[in-house]
Short mmCIF file of C-alpha atoms and ligand atoms in Angstrom, two decimals:
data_model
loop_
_atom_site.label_atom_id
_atom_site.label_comp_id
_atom_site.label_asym_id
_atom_site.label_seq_id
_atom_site.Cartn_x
_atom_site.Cartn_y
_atom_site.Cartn_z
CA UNK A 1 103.02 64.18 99.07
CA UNK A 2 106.45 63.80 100.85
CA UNK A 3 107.88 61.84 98.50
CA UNK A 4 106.93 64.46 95.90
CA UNK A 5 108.59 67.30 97.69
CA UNK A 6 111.76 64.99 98.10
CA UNK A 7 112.21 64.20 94.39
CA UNK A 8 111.30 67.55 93.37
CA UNK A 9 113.86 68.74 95.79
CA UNK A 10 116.39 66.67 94.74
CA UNK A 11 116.37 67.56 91.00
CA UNK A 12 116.28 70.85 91.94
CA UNK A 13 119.16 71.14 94.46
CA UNK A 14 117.75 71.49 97.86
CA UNK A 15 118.97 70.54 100.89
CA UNK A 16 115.88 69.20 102.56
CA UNK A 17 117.62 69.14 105.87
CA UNK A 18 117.64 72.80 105.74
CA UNK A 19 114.17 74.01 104.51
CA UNK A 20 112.72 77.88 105.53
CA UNK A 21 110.15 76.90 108.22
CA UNK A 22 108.53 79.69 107.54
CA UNK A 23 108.84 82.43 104.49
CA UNK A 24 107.88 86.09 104.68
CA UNK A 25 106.83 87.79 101.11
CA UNK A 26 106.48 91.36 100.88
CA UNK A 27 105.01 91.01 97.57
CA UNK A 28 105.97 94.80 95.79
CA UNK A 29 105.49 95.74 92.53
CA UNK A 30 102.27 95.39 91.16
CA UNK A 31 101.52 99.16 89.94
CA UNK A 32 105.12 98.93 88.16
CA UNK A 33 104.31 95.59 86.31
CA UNK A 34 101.07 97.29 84.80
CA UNK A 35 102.31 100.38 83.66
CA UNK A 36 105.28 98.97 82.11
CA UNK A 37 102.51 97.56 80.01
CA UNK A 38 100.01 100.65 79.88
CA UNK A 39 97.32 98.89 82.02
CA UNK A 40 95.70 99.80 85.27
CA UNK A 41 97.12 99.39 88.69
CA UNK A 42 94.39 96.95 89.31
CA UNK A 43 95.70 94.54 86.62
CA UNK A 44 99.35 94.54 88.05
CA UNK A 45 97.01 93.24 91.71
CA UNK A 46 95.09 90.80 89.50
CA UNK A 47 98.25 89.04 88.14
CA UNK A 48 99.49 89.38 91.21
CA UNK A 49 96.79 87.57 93.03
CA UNK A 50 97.54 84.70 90.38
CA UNK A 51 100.74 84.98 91.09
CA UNK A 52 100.77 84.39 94.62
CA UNK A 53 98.80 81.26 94.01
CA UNK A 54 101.40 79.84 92.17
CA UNK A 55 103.89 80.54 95.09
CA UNK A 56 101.84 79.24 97.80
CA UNK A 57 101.55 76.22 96.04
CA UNK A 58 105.00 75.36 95.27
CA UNK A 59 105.91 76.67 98.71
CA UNK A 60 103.45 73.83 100.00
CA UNK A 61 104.49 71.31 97.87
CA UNK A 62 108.65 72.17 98.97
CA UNK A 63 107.74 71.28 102.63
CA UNK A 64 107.56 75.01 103.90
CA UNK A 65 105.36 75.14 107.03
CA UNK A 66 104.29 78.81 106.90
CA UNK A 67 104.07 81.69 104.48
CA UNK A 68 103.05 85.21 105.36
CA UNK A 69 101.78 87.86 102.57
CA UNK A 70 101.92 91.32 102.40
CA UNK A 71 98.88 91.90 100.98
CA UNK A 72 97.40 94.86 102.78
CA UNK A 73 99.35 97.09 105.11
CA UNK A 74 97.79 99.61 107.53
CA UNK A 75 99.82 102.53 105.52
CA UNK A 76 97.71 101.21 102.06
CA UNK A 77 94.72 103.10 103.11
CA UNK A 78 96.64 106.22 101.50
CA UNK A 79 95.67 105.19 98.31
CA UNK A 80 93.28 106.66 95.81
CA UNK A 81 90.00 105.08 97.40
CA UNK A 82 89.19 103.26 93.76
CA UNK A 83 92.35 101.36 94.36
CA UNK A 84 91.54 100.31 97.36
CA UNK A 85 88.19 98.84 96.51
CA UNK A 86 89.55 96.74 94.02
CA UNK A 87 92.46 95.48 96.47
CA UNK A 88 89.73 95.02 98.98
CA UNK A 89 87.58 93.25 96.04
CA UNK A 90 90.31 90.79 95.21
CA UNK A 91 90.99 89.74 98.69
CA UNK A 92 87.84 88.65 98.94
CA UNK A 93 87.44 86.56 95.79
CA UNK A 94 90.61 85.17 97.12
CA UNK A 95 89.38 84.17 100.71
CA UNK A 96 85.86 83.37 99.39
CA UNK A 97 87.36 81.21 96.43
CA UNK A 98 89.96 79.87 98.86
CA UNK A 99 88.27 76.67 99.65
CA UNK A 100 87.98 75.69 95.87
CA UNK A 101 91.13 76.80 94.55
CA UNK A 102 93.62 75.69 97.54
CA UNK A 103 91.60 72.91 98.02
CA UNK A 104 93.95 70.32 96.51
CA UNK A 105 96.74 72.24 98.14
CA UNK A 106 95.63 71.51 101.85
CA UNK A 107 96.50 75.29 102.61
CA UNK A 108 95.34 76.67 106.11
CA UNK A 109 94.13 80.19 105.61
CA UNK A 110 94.41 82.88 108.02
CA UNK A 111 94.24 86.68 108.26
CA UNK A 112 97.13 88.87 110.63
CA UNK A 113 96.00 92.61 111.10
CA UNK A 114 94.17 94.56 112.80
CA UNK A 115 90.10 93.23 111.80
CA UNK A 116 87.97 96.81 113.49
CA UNK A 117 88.59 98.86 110.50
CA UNK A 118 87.86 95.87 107.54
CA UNK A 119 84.19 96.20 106.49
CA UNK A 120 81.94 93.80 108.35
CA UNK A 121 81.29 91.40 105.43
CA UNK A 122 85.13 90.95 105.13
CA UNK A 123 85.46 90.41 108.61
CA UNK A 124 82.88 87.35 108.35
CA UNK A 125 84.44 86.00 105.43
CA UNK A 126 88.12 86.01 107.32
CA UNK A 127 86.29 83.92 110.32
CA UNK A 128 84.36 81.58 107.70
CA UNK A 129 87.82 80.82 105.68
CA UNK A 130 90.24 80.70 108.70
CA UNK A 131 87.31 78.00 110.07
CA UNK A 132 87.07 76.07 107.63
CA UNK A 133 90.50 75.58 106.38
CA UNK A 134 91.80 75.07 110.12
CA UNK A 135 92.14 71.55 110.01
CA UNK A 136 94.02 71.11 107.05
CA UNK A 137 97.23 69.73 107.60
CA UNK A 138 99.55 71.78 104.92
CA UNK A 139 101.10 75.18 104.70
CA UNK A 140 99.81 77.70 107.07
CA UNK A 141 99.25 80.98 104.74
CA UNK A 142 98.85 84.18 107.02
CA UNK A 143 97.53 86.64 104.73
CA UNK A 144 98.84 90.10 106.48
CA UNK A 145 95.71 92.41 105.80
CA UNK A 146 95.18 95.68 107.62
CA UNK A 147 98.30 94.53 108.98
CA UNK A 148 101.30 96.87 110.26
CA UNK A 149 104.29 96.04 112.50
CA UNK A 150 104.28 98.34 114.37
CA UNK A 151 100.56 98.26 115.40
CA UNK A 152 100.91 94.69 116.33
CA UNK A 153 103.52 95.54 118.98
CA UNK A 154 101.44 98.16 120.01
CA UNK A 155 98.53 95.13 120.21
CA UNK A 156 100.52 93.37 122.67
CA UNK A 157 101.99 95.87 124.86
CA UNK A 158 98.04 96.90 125.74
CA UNK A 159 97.10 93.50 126.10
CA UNK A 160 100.18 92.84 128.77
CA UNK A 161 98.95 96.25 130.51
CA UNK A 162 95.78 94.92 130.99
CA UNK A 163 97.69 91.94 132.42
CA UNK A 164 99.24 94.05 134.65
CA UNK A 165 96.67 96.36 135.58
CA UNK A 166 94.58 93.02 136.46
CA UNK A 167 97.22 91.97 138.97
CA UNK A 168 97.55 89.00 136.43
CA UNK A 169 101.29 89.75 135.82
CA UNK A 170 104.10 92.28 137.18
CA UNK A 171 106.21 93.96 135.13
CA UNK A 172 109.23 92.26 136.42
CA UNK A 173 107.75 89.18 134.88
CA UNK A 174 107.05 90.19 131.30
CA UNK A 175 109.21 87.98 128.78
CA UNK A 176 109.57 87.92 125.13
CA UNK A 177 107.46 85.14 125.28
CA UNK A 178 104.78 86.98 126.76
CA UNK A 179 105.39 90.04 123.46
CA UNK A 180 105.31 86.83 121.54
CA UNK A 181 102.13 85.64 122.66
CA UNK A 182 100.20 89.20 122.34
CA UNK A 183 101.05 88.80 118.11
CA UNK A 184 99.27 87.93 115.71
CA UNK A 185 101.62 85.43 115.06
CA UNK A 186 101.49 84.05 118.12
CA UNK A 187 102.05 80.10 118.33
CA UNK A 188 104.35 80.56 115.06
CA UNK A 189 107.91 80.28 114.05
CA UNK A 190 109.88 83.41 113.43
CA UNK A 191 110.66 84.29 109.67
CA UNK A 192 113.68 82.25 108.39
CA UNK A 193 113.45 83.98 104.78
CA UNK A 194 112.11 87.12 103.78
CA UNK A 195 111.67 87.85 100.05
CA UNK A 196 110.99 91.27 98.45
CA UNK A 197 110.27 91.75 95.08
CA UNK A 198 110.90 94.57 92.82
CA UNK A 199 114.05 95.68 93.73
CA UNK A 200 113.32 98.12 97.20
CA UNK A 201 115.40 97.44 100.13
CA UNK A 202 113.24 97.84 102.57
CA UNK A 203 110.81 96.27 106.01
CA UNK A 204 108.03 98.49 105.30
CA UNK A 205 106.64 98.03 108.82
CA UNK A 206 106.25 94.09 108.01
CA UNK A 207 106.27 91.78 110.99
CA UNK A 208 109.35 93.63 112.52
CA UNK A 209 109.69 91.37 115.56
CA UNK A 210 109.61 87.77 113.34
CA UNK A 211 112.39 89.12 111.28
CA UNK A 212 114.78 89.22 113.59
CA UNK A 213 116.81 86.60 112.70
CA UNK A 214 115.59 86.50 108.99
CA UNK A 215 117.51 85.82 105.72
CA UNK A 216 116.65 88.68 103.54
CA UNK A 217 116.67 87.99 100.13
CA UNK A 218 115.91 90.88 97.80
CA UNK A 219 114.70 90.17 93.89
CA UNK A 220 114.58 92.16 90.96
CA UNK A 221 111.60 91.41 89.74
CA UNK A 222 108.41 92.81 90.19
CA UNK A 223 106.05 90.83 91.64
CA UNK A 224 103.65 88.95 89.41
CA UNK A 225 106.71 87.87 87.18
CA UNK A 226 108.06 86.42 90.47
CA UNK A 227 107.62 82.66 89.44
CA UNK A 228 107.91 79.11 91.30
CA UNK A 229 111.48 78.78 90.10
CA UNK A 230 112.50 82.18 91.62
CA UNK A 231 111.26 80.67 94.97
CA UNK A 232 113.68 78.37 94.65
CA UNK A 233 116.33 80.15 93.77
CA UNK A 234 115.45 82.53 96.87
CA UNK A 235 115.44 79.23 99.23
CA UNK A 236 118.74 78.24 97.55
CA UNK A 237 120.58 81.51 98.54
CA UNK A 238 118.70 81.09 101.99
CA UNK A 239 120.73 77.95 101.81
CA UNK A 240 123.51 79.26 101.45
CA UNK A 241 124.38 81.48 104.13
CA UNK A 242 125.38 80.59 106.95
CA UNK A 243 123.18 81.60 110.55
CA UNK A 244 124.63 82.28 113.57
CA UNK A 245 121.77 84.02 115.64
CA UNK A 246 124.06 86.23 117.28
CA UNK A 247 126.40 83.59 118.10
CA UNK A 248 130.39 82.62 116.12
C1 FPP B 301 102.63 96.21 96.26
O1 FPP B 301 102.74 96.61 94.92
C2 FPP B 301 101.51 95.32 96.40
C3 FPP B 301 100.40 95.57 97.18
C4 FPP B 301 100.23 96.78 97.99
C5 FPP B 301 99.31 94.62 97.24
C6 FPP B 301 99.66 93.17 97.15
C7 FPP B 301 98.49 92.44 96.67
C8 FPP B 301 98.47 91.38 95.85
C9 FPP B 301 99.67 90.68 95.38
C10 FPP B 301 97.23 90.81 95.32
C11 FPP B 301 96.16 90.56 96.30
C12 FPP B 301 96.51 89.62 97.36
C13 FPP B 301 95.76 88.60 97.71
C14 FPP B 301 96.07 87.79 98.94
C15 FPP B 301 94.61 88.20 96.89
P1 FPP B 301 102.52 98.13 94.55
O2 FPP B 301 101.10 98.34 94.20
O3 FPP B 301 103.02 99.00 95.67
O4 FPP B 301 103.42 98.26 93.29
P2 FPP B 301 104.32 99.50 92.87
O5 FPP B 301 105.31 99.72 93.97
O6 FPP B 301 104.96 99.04 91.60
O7 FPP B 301 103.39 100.65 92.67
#
């Protein structure tokens, strides 16, 4: 496997040395892709579904430790309930199908968002996947689902105040280590490279702590025609700039 990633790397440019431990994908554009073509909204979320699969795997196969998806955000309830269904549909042919179709990849599956609300079937599935992909020893794919930036702040300042209320910590105390712990992230690298499709310029509430320090790189395409070569071409630009995390 590493000696796959290195020649593939090295006819395609890469500076190995320098790989995105972990890539952020705020995957936008869906609804566009289908009307552009007079279909449904739901087709635009079925190619991208198939899309994503293609992304994870080349991610995998470049060396990248972790990839987190937009896939659901806590805002996405909004939509017309029918949409909804289906996005709630696919996810779960996705987690449910996981073990076959990443098999071969080694991907470890897990879900980031907030679980109470997600129906109680879902929430089963999410435990059975995350289980039994956990000792796989390739990408880590956080699928953000129910998941909102915000909230998950929110998560760990009420778990730390519980802390504190316990006599378990003072305030005084508290470190970014201790935010860090209380996310769903927790145990994870920040995001080195964040990639939005579809043109917008925006966080939309995704995983506004991890991104601190994050390469943005914005693409004009919308999401399912995002393809394994534009991942590369987003890690090359990554490349390409030069990080100085606040320092000269
Ligand atoms: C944004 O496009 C996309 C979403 C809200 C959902 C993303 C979901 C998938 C790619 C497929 C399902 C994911 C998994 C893990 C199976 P949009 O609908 O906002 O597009 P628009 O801005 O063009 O309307």
């Amino acid at each position: 496997m590493l000696f796959k990633a290195f020649r593939r790397n090295e006819e395609r440019d890469l500076d190995l040395a320098n790989m995105p431990n972990h890539i952020g994908v705020i995957m936008d554009g869906n609804g566009r892709w289908a009307k552009k073509r007079g279909l449904p909204r739901s087709a635009g979320h079925k190619a991208g579904a198939e899309s994503l699969k293609k992304i994870v795997t080349e991610a995998n196969n470049l060396g990248v430790k972790y990839i987190t998806v937009y896939a659901f955000s806590t805002e996405n309830w909004k939509r017309p309930k029918a949409e909804v269904d289906y996005l709630m549909d696919l996810l779960m042919d996705y987690l449910i199908n996981a073990e076959k179709t990443l098999a071969g990849e080694n991907v470890r599956i897990r879900a980031i968002g907030s679980r109470k609300e997600l129906s109680e079937e879902m929430q089963r599935q999410i435990k059975k996947t995350e289980e039994l992909t956990k000792d796989r020893s390739g990408i880590v794919m956080n699928i953000a689902l129910n998941y909102g930036g915000r909230e998950e702040l929110l998560h760990s300042a009420k778990m730390l105040c519980e802390a504190v209320k316990n006599g378990e910590k003072s305030p005084e105390e508290i470190t970014e280590k201790d935010i860090e712990e209380g996310l769903y992230t927790a145990g994870q690298p920040d995001v080195d490279l964040l990639i939005r499709t579809s043109g917008e310029q925006r966080l939309s509430n995704f995983m506004l702590w991890q991104v601190s320090y994050a390469e943005m790189v914005f693409v004009n395409k919308l999401w399912p025609d995002f393809k394994p070569k534009d991942l590369i071409e987003c890690i090359r630009v990554y490349q390409g700039r030069g990080r100085r995390f606040g320092g000269i």
